[in-house]
Amino acid sequence: MDKKYLITVVAKDGKTKLETFQEFSDGKFDSLYTIADKCIKKDGVYNATVNGQNYGIHAYVYDGDVTLDSTTTLGDANDVATSLTSYNAKNMVLLKVNGNLTINSYLTAFSNSYGGPKGFYIFCTGTLTNNSTISMNAKGANANGQDVYLYKNSNGSYEYVPANGAGGGGGGSYYKNSSNNYVYSIGTGSNGTGRRTGGGGRRRCLYS
């Protein structure tokens, strides 16, 4: 740990117990699960390091049961990229519910013309009932890839999303139909395996 604080807790019966508390802003934690469970208590933007990877986290925290009956979008313009070259997506979005979560309408994350945030993480301490759709469709982040360490197993291995996704599609193809119009096909990317994200498609362009 970068910093540790030793706090002495004295019980009413006079017995003492020593506990170590870690400072979230400077600490290094073993997984995003631990961060969501133990460290994030209220709305805000946080930074944390897990296994050498630094994550920005835009958190929304609800205490008690939550029911979403209308379209809900989480995150804002500060979480996503503002250009293709000079400013990448900055944060992942975390929805933490200390209770049961029921989704009756569309739940998604903020995006703009340069994509969405660096992931969408739902942490629910009770039961999650999804009666609608949780979507990150077409919200890929414009950012450098990084391993996302979700959970650390008792044997020291990680459950994680790899930085490198599946292979992208080829250039596609085109031909002229009977009406002398061009018909295009899209080169399909590979499916993701082992928690890898799927590869993007690619369409062939014509220049005149």
XYZ file of C-alpha atoms in Angstrom:
208
model
C 0.000 0.000 0.000
C 1.149 3.527 -0.687
C -0.283 4.650 2.641
C -1.623 2.888 5.731
C -3.354 4.289 8.770
C -3.494 2.354 12.024
C -6.583 3.176 14.088
C -7.060 1.807 17.600
C -10.689 0.931 18.330
C -11.433 0.642 22.061
C -14.539 -1.350 23.001
C -16.747 -0.505 25.991
C -15.371 -3.453 27.934
C -11.886 -2.001 27.733
C -10.545 -4.521 25.211
C -8.783 -3.088 22.199
C -8.677 -4.144 18.575
C -6.218 -2.820 15.992
C -7.464 -2.275 12.448
C -5.698 -0.944 9.358
C -7.600 1.473 7.129
C -6.447 2.226 3.601
C -6.749 5.635 2.020
C -8.756 5.206 -1.164
C -7.282 8.073 -3.159
C -3.722 6.756 -2.803
C -4.237 3.073 -2.155
C -3.829 0.055 -4.407
C -6.681 -2.437 -4.175
C -6.919 -6.022 -5.328
C -9.945 -5.677 -7.655
C -12.733 -3.420 -8.854
C -15.076 -5.588 -6.781
C -13.246 -4.566 -3.593
C -13.295 -0.918 -4.604
C -17.033 -0.939 -5.309
C -17.841 -2.956 -2.192
C -15.607 -1.350 0.430
C -14.469 2.048 -0.781
C -17.122 3.892 -2.778
C -19.839 5.198 -0.469
C -21.363 8.163 -2.329
C -21.720 9.763 -5.763
C -18.541 11.150 -7.258
C -15.513 10.614 -9.472
C -12.770 8.401 -8.036
C -9.368 7.103 -9.079
C -7.914 3.771 -8.045
C -5.055 1.452 -8.973
C -5.492 -2.306 -9.336
C -2.535 -4.524 -10.254
C -0.712 -1.648 -11.918
C -3.746 -0.362 -13.857
C -5.243 3.024 -12.999
C -9.005 3.500 -13.377
C -11.205 6.569 -13.325
C -14.628 5.718 -11.879
C -17.749 7.900 -12.105
C -19.954 6.441 -9.378
C -23.698 6.669 -8.760
C -24.642 5.229 -5.350
C -28.141 4.366 -4.089
C -28.920 3.175 -0.562
C -32.037 1.000 -0.527
C -34.070 -0.708 -3.233
C -34.193 1.015 -6.642
C -36.703 0.600 -9.484
C -35.979 2.201 -12.858
C -39.291 2.749 -14.675
C -38.071 5.156 -17.354
C -35.100 5.347 -19.692
C -32.010 6.014 -17.573
C -28.649 7.256 -18.861
C -25.670 7.424 -16.495
C -22.398 9.295 -16.985
C -21.738 12.658 -18.615
C -19.568 14.442 -21.149
C -16.587 14.425 -18.777
C -16.408 10.619 -18.977
C -16.119 10.247 -22.757
C -13.696 11.354 -25.478
C -13.904 14.818 -26.975
C -11.835 14.092 -30.083
C -10.243 11.184 -31.907
C -6.679 12.246 -31.121
C -6.276 14.689 -28.235
C -8.639 13.602 -25.465
C -9.584 9.986 -24.762
C -12.441 8.612 -22.699
C -11.594 9.155 -19.039
C -13.882 7.149 -16.718
C -15.918 4.010 -16.411
C -19.449 4.381 -15.043
C -20.354 2.540 -11.834
C -23.935 2.051 -10.657
C -23.860 0.836 -7.050
C -27.113 -0.186 -5.357
C -27.097 -1.143 -1.688
C -30.278 -3.168 -2.032
C -32.345 -4.671 -4.849
C -32.283 -3.229 -8.372
C -35.232 -3.614 -10.761
C -34.899 -2.350 -14.331
C -38.223 -1.872 -16.135
C -36.928 0.370 -18.906
C -33.774 1.022 -20.952
C -30.531 1.477 -18.972
C -27.470 2.749 -20.795
C -24.402 4.968 -20.456
C -23.734 8.444 -21.852
C -22.094 8.705 -25.274
C -21.370 11.227 -28.008
C -19.941 11.128 -31.520
C -16.623 9.845 -30.110
C -18.076 6.879 -28.231
C -18.938 6.099 -24.642
C -17.166 5.781 -21.270
C -14.541 3.164 -20.403
C -17.069 0.534 -19.374
C -20.302 0.268 -17.404
C -20.195 -1.592 -14.074
C -23.285 -2.509 -12.023
C -22.686 -3.491 -8.388
C -25.863 -4.669 -6.658
C -25.787 -6.080 -3.117
C -29.275 -7.600 -3.439
C -31.187 -9.042 -6.390
C -30.959 -7.543 -9.872
C -34.182 -8.042 -11.844
C -33.893 -7.001 -15.480
C -37.275 -6.652 -17.185
C -35.910 -4.541 -20.034
C -32.482 -3.866 -21.592
C -29.038 -2.978 -20.228
C -27.082 -1.740 -23.221
C -23.634 -0.516 -24.211
C -24.333 -1.063 -27.900
C -22.346 1.290 -30.178
C -20.707 2.963 -27.156
C -17.147 1.694 -27.508
C -14.708 4.060 -25.814
C -12.129 6.012 -27.796
C -9.231 5.196 -25.459
C -6.142 3.064 -25.045
C -6.986 -0.501 -24.067
C -6.156 -1.780 -20.591
C -6.777 -4.917 -18.564
C -9.829 -4.491 -16.327
C -9.353 -6.491 -13.116
C -12.861 -7.323 -11.926
C -12.228 -9.827 -9.139
C -9.280 -11.581 -7.450
C -9.671 -15.272 -6.707
C -8.411 -16.946 -3.549
C -5.561 -18.543 -5.532
C -4.306 -15.112 -6.629
C -5.567 -15.287 -10.219
C -7.802 -12.577 -11.667
C -11.151 -12.513 -13.406
C -10.543 -9.715 -15.893
C -11.387 -8.193 -19.266
C -8.232 -8.250 -21.443
C -6.894 -5.049 -22.956
C -6.803 -6.573 -26.441
C -10.167 -7.488 -27.938
C -10.967 -9.916 -30.713
C -9.747 -9.281 -34.259
C -11.482 -6.678 -36.409
C -13.230 -7.356 -39.689
C -11.645 -7.276 -43.123
C -12.410 -4.676 -45.753
C -15.691 -6.169 -46.916
C -16.676 -6.338 -50.565
C -18.949 -4.708 -53.144
C -20.519 -5.392 -56.510
C -22.920 -3.790 -58.996
C -26.459 -5.113 -59.059
C -28.798 -5.301 -62.036
C -29.726 -1.626 -61.550
C -26.040 -0.669 -61.850
C -25.927 0.334 -58.181
C -23.162 -0.687 -55.832
C -24.067 -3.175 -53.105
C -21.730 -3.347 -50.124
C -20.999 -5.968 -47.492
C -19.324 -5.353 -44.146
C -16.299 -7.340 -42.995
C -17.475 -8.825 -39.695
C -15.159 -8.795 -36.689
C -14.466 -11.895 -34.615
C -16.567 -12.785 -31.590
C -15.060 -12.064 -28.205
C -13.911 -15.009 -26.067
C -12.520 -15.161 -22.551
C -14.224 -11.824 -21.751
C -12.584 -10.121 -24.724
C -14.685 -7.524 -26.458
C -15.845 -8.384 -29.972
C -13.938 -7.088 -32.973
C -15.363 -4.189 -34.964
C -16.632 -4.439 -38.516
C -15.153 -2.696 -41.548
C -16.735 -1.499 -44.762
C -14.927 -1.070 -48.065
C -15.024 2.412 -49.589
C -14.859 3.475 -53.246
C -13.034 6.554 -54.420
C -13.652 8.307 -57.718
